[in-house]
Amino acid sequence: MLKKAPLFFLLLLSFAQPIQAQNVSPALQKADSLYEAGQVARAYPLYRQARDYDGLQSGRQALRMAYTQEALGHYPAALYYLSVSQSLEPRYATWQKMVSLAQEHRLTGYPDTWRQNLFIALQRYYYRLLQGLLLLAVVAGAALLLRRRTADRVWWAVYGSYLLGVGLALNVLAPGRVGLVARARAPLMAGPGAGATWLTTAAAGDRFEVLGRQDLWYRVRWQDREAYIRRRNLLLVE
């Protein structure tokens, strides 16, 4: 029998956007029907099929998969799909649900701070901001090309500074790559090798920022320093 999941998911799902009708596969249609009929365990494999084989994914779909996994008691999988939903549609409510689950199971990598809330707000409008800044850059560049005066060198310098600032700002605000620990008691090492210094043991569901990859290892950020974890132990949020 399924463990009852919090009704908080219903609130999250009410704000999430479904996949557009023209892109819905038969598997996804059947999954939605089963889910709405309360048969969430039977719906989950079909959601996986739509995601892995049909290439269809939305924040709403990921939330439903997270609901199913939490109802089954699989909190690491629930956190993974919540993370997928958050990457597609950044929302405070989704992040707070992730924080709640992490605190319940004593997991790391889920800060509940004003900086994190500010970062989520910036992520929500990242692509709109990108479009606006690039549009302004195109308009300003075209206007400068139409005015061919030596006095415009100052404006070209201003324009160059603007482009540089836009590039730096968007690079800082760009969503980073994160991964969730997929196995219990996964070792974190100081270097990319079994003979490196052992740092700590990560729990299934712990969340790390991924800095890079080296052979069989991912380089991650742990307590403001670099650490390494085997690739098989970390599931990237994609």
Short mmCIF file of C-alpha atoms in Angstrom, two decimals:
data_model
loop_
_atom_site.label_atom_id
_atom_site.label_comp_id
_atom_site.label_asym_id
_atom_site.label_seq_id
_atom_site.Cartn_x
_atom_site.Cartn_y
_atom_site.Cartn_z
CA MET A 1 0.00 0.00 0.00
CA LEU A 2 1.25 3.45 -0.84
CA LYS A 3 2.42 5.77 1.88
CA LYS A 4 0.32 8.93 1.79
CA ALA A 5 2.28 11.83 0.34
CA PRO A 6 1.77 15.41 1.59
CA LEU A 7 -1.02 17.43 0.04
CA PHE A 8 1.60 20.10 -0.56
CA PHE A 9 2.25 18.40 -3.90
CA LEU A 10 -1.24 19.36 -5.03
CA LEU A 11 -0.33 23.02 -4.59
CA LEU A 12 2.88 22.57 -6.56
CA LEU A 13 1.07 20.78 -9.37
CA SER A 14 -1.53 23.53 -9.63
CA PHE A 15 1.21 25.98 -10.68
CA ALA A 16 3.25 23.65 -12.88
CA GLN A 17 2.82 23.84 -16.64
CA PRO A 18 1.86 20.64 -18.52
CA ILE A 19 3.46 19.56 -21.77
CA GLN A 20 1.76 21.09 -24.80
CA ALA A 21 -0.97 18.91 -26.25
CA GLN A 22 0.65 18.50 -29.66
CA ASN A 23 3.71 16.88 -28.03
CA VAL A 24 1.89 14.41 -25.78
CA SER A 25 2.74 10.76 -26.49
CA PRO A 26 0.35 7.82 -25.93
CA ALA A 27 2.46 6.76 -22.92
CA LEU A 28 2.13 10.20 -21.36
CA GLN A 29 -1.59 10.35 -22.02
CA LYS A 30 -2.09 6.96 -20.36
CA ALA A 31 0.16 7.97 -17.45
CA ASP A 32 -1.90 11.11 -16.85
CA SER A 33 -5.12 9.09 -16.94
CA LEU A 34 -3.80 6.57 -14.41
CA TYR A 35 -2.42 9.31 -12.18
CA GLU A 36 -5.68 11.25 -12.15
CA ALA A 37 -7.49 8.00 -11.32
CA GLY A 38 -5.29 7.61 -8.24
CA GLN A 39 -3.18 4.77 -9.68
CA VAL A 40 0.12 6.60 -9.25
CA ALA A 41 2.28 3.46 -8.97
CA ARG A 42 1.09 2.26 -12.39
CA ALA A 43 1.51 5.73 -13.86
CA TYR A 44 5.17 6.07 -12.89
CA PRO A 45 6.68 3.58 -15.43
CA LEU A 46 4.78 5.32 -18.21
CA TYR A 47 6.08 8.71 -17.09
CA ARG A 48 9.58 7.20 -17.18
CA GLN A 49 8.91 5.91 -20.70
CA ALA A 50 7.72 9.32 -21.88
CA ARG A 51 10.79 10.94 -20.35
CA ASP A 52 13.52 8.46 -21.30
CA TYR A 53 12.31 7.19 -24.66
CA ASP A 54 9.95 9.82 -26.03
CA GLY A 55 12.03 12.76 -24.82
CA LEU A 56 9.03 14.46 -23.21
CA GLN A 57 9.49 16.26 -19.92
CA SER A 58 7.85 19.12 -18.06
CA GLY A 59 7.87 20.52 -14.57
CA ARG A 60 4.39 19.12 -13.96
CA GLN A 61 5.40 15.65 -15.11
CA ALA A 62 8.49 15.69 -12.88
CA LEU A 63 6.35 16.76 -9.90
CA ARG A 64 3.98 13.86 -10.48
CA MET A 65 6.93 11.47 -10.61
CA ALA A 66 8.26 12.99 -7.38
CA TYR A 67 4.84 12.59 -5.73
CA THR A 68 4.78 8.91 -6.73
CA GLN A 69 8.25 8.25 -5.40
CA GLU A 70 7.57 9.94 -2.06
CA ALA A 71 4.29 8.03 -1.77
CA LEU A 72 6.30 4.82 -2.23
CA GLY A 73 8.80 5.96 0.42
CA HIS A 74 11.64 6.55 -2.05
CA TYR A 75 12.71 10.00 -0.90
CA PRO A 76 16.04 10.16 -2.87
CA ALA A 77 14.12 9.59 -6.11
CA ALA A 78 11.50 12.12 -5.02
CA LEU A 79 14.26 14.69 -4.45
CA TYR A 80 15.72 13.94 -7.86
CA TYR A 81 12.46 14.60 -9.69
CA LEU A 82 11.81 17.67 -7.58
CA SER A 83 15.25 18.88 -8.68
CA VAL A 84 14.35 18.22 -12.32
CA SER A 85 11.12 20.18 -11.91
CA GLN A 86 13.02 23.00 -10.22
CA SER A 87 15.53 23.17 -13.08
CA LEU A 88 12.69 23.40 -15.62
CA GLU A 89 10.42 25.75 -13.65
CA PRO A 90 12.22 27.38 -10.69
CA ARG A 91 9.75 28.01 -7.86
CA TYR A 92 10.01 28.81 -4.16
CA ALA A 93 7.41 26.18 -3.30
CA THR A 94 9.31 23.39 -5.04
CA TRP A 95 12.54 24.37 -3.33
CA GLN A 96 10.85 24.53 0.07
CA LYS A 97 9.51 21.01 -0.48
CA MET A 98 13.06 19.86 -1.26
CA VAL A 99 14.36 21.60 1.86
CA SER A 100 11.64 19.94 3.96
CA LEU A 101 12.53 16.47 2.69
CA ALA A 102 16.25 17.11 3.14
CA GLN A 103 15.80 18.28 6.72
CA GLU A 104 13.59 15.30 7.51
CA HIS A 105 16.30 12.89 6.33
CA ARG A 106 19.31 14.99 7.42
CA LEU A 107 20.68 15.59 3.94
CA THR A 108 23.11 18.27 2.81
CA GLY A 109 23.10 20.65 -0.15
CA TYR A 110 19.67 22.24 0.35
CA PRO A 111 20.24 25.70 1.87
CA ASP A 112 17.23 27.58 3.20
CA THR A 113 18.62 31.12 3.09
CA TRP A 114 17.67 34.50 1.66
CA ARG A 115 20.51 34.15 -0.84
CA GLN A 116 19.04 30.93 -2.17
CA ASN A 117 15.61 32.57 -2.45
CA LEU A 118 17.16 35.48 -4.35
CA PHE A 119 18.95 33.07 -6.65
CA ILE A 120 15.67 31.27 -7.38
CA ALA A 121 14.02 34.59 -8.24
CA LEU A 122 16.84 35.39 -10.67
CA GLN A 123 16.63 31.93 -12.21
CA ARG A 124 12.90 32.33 -12.80
CA TYR A 125 13.52 35.32 -15.03
CA TYR A 126 16.94 34.29 -16.36
CA TYR A 127 15.88 33.57 -19.95
CA ARG A 128 13.61 36.62 -20.15
CA LEU A 129 16.47 38.74 -18.83
CA LEU A 130 18.81 37.16 -21.38
CA GLN A 131 16.42 37.95 -24.23
CA GLY A 132 15.97 41.54 -23.08
CA LEU A 133 19.68 42.20 -22.66
CA LEU A 134 20.54 40.67 -26.03
CA LEU A 135 17.76 42.61 -27.76
CA LEU A 136 19.06 45.83 -26.24
CA ALA A 137 22.58 44.93 -27.37
CA VAL A 138 21.39 44.39 -30.96
CA VAL A 139 19.42 47.65 -31.05
CA ALA A 140 22.28 49.65 -29.54
CA GLY A 141 24.82 48.08 -31.92
CA ALA A 142 22.64 48.85 -34.94
CA ALA A 143 22.19 52.45 -33.78
CA LEU A 144 25.94 52.92 -33.41
CA LEU A 145 26.61 51.47 -36.86
CA LEU A 146 24.21 54.01 -38.36
CA ARG A 147 26.13 56.88 -36.75
CA ARG A 148 29.65 56.93 -38.18
CA ARG A 149 31.26 59.80 -36.30
CA THR A 150 34.60 59.92 -34.55
CA ALA A 151 32.86 61.23 -31.45
CA ASP A 152 31.04 57.92 -31.24
CA ARG A 153 34.21 56.19 -30.06
CA VAL A 154 33.15 56.95 -26.52
CA TRP A 155 29.81 55.30 -27.16
CA TRP A 156 31.54 52.27 -28.67
CA ALA A 157 33.58 51.99 -25.50
CA VAL A 158 30.39 52.20 -23.44
CA TYR A 159 28.79 49.59 -25.69
CA GLY A 160 31.78 47.27 -25.28
CA SER A 161 31.63 47.66 -21.51
CA TYR A 162 27.92 46.88 -21.60
CA LEU A 163 28.52 43.66 -23.55
CA LEU A 164 31.26 42.65 -21.16
CA GLY A 165 29.02 43.34 -18.16
CA VAL A 166 26.15 41.38 -19.71
CA GLY A 167 28.42 38.42 -20.36
CA LEU A 168 29.74 38.41 -16.80
CA ALA A 169 26.30 38.83 -15.24
CA LEU A 170 24.73 36.04 -17.28
CA ASN A 171 27.65 33.76 -16.56
CA VAL A 172 27.20 34.32 -12.82
CA LEU A 173 23.42 33.90 -12.95
CA ALA A 174 23.47 30.87 -15.26
CA PRO A 175 22.11 27.75 -13.52
CA GLY A 176 24.94 25.53 -12.34
CA ARG A 177 25.07 21.80 -12.86
CA VAL A 178 24.08 19.75 -9.84
CA GLY A 179 23.91 16.09 -8.98
CA LEU A 180 22.26 13.96 -6.30
CA VAL A 181 23.95 11.05 -4.59
CA ALA A 182 22.28 7.89 -5.89
CA ARG A 183 23.77 5.31 -3.51
CA ALA A 184 23.87 5.08 0.26
CA ARG A 185 27.22 5.61 1.97
CA ALA A 186 29.00 6.99 -1.10
CA PRO A 187 32.57 8.08 -0.24
CA LEU A 188 33.79 11.61 -0.97
CA MET A 189 37.52 11.72 -1.68
CA ALA A 190 40.08 14.52 -1.76
CA GLY A 191 41.31 13.37 -5.18
CA PRO A 192 40.16 11.36 -8.21
CA GLY A 193 41.40 7.99 -7.04
CA ALA A 194 40.70 5.22 -4.55
CA GLY A 195 44.02 5.97 -2.85
CA ALA A 196 43.15 9.61 -2.20
CA THR A 197 42.29 10.92 1.25
CA TRP A 198 38.80 10.02 2.41
CA LEU A 199 36.78 13.11 3.36
CA THR A 200 33.33 11.91 4.36
CA THR A 201 30.50 9.56 3.46
CA ALA A 202 27.58 11.01 1.53
CA ALA A 203 24.00 9.84 2.00
CA ALA A 204 21.58 9.00 -0.79
CA GLY A 205 19.88 12.27 -1.73
CA ASP A 206 22.75 14.60 -0.77
CA ARG A 207 23.05 17.38 -3.35
CA PHE A 208 26.32 18.75 -4.76
CA GLU A 209 27.31 21.32 -7.35
CA VAL A 210 29.21 19.55 -10.13
CA LEU A 211 32.39 21.38 -11.15
CA GLY A 212 33.72 18.94 -13.71
CA ARG A 213 34.55 15.35 -14.60
CA GLN A 214 37.77 13.39 -14.50
CA ASP A 215 37.85 9.79 -15.68
CA LEU A 216 35.52 7.81 -13.38
CA TRP A 217 35.01 10.73 -11.01
CA TYR A 218 32.96 13.89 -10.71
CA ARG A 219 34.58 16.93 -9.15
CA VAL A 220 32.05 18.53 -6.79
CA ARG A 221 31.86 21.35 -4.26
CA TRP A 222 31.67 20.17 -0.66
CA GLN A 223 31.86 22.59 2.29
CA ASP A 224 33.46 25.34 0.15
CA ARG A 225 36.17 23.00 -1.14
CA GLU A 226 36.60 20.54 -3.97
CA ALA A 227 35.92 16.85 -3.52
CA TYR A 228 35.55 13.83 -5.77
CA ILE A 229 32.84 11.21 -6.02
CA ARG A 230 32.58 8.25 -8.37
CA ARG A 231 30.36 8.93 -11.35
CA ARG A 232 28.26 5.84 -10.68
CA ASN A 233 27.36 7.28 -7.27
CA LEU A 234 26.06 10.61 -8.53
CA LEU A 235 23.00 11.24 -10.68
CA LEU A 236 23.12 14.48 -12.65
CA VAL A 237 19.96 16.58 -12.77
CA GLU A 238 19.09 16.81 -16.46
#
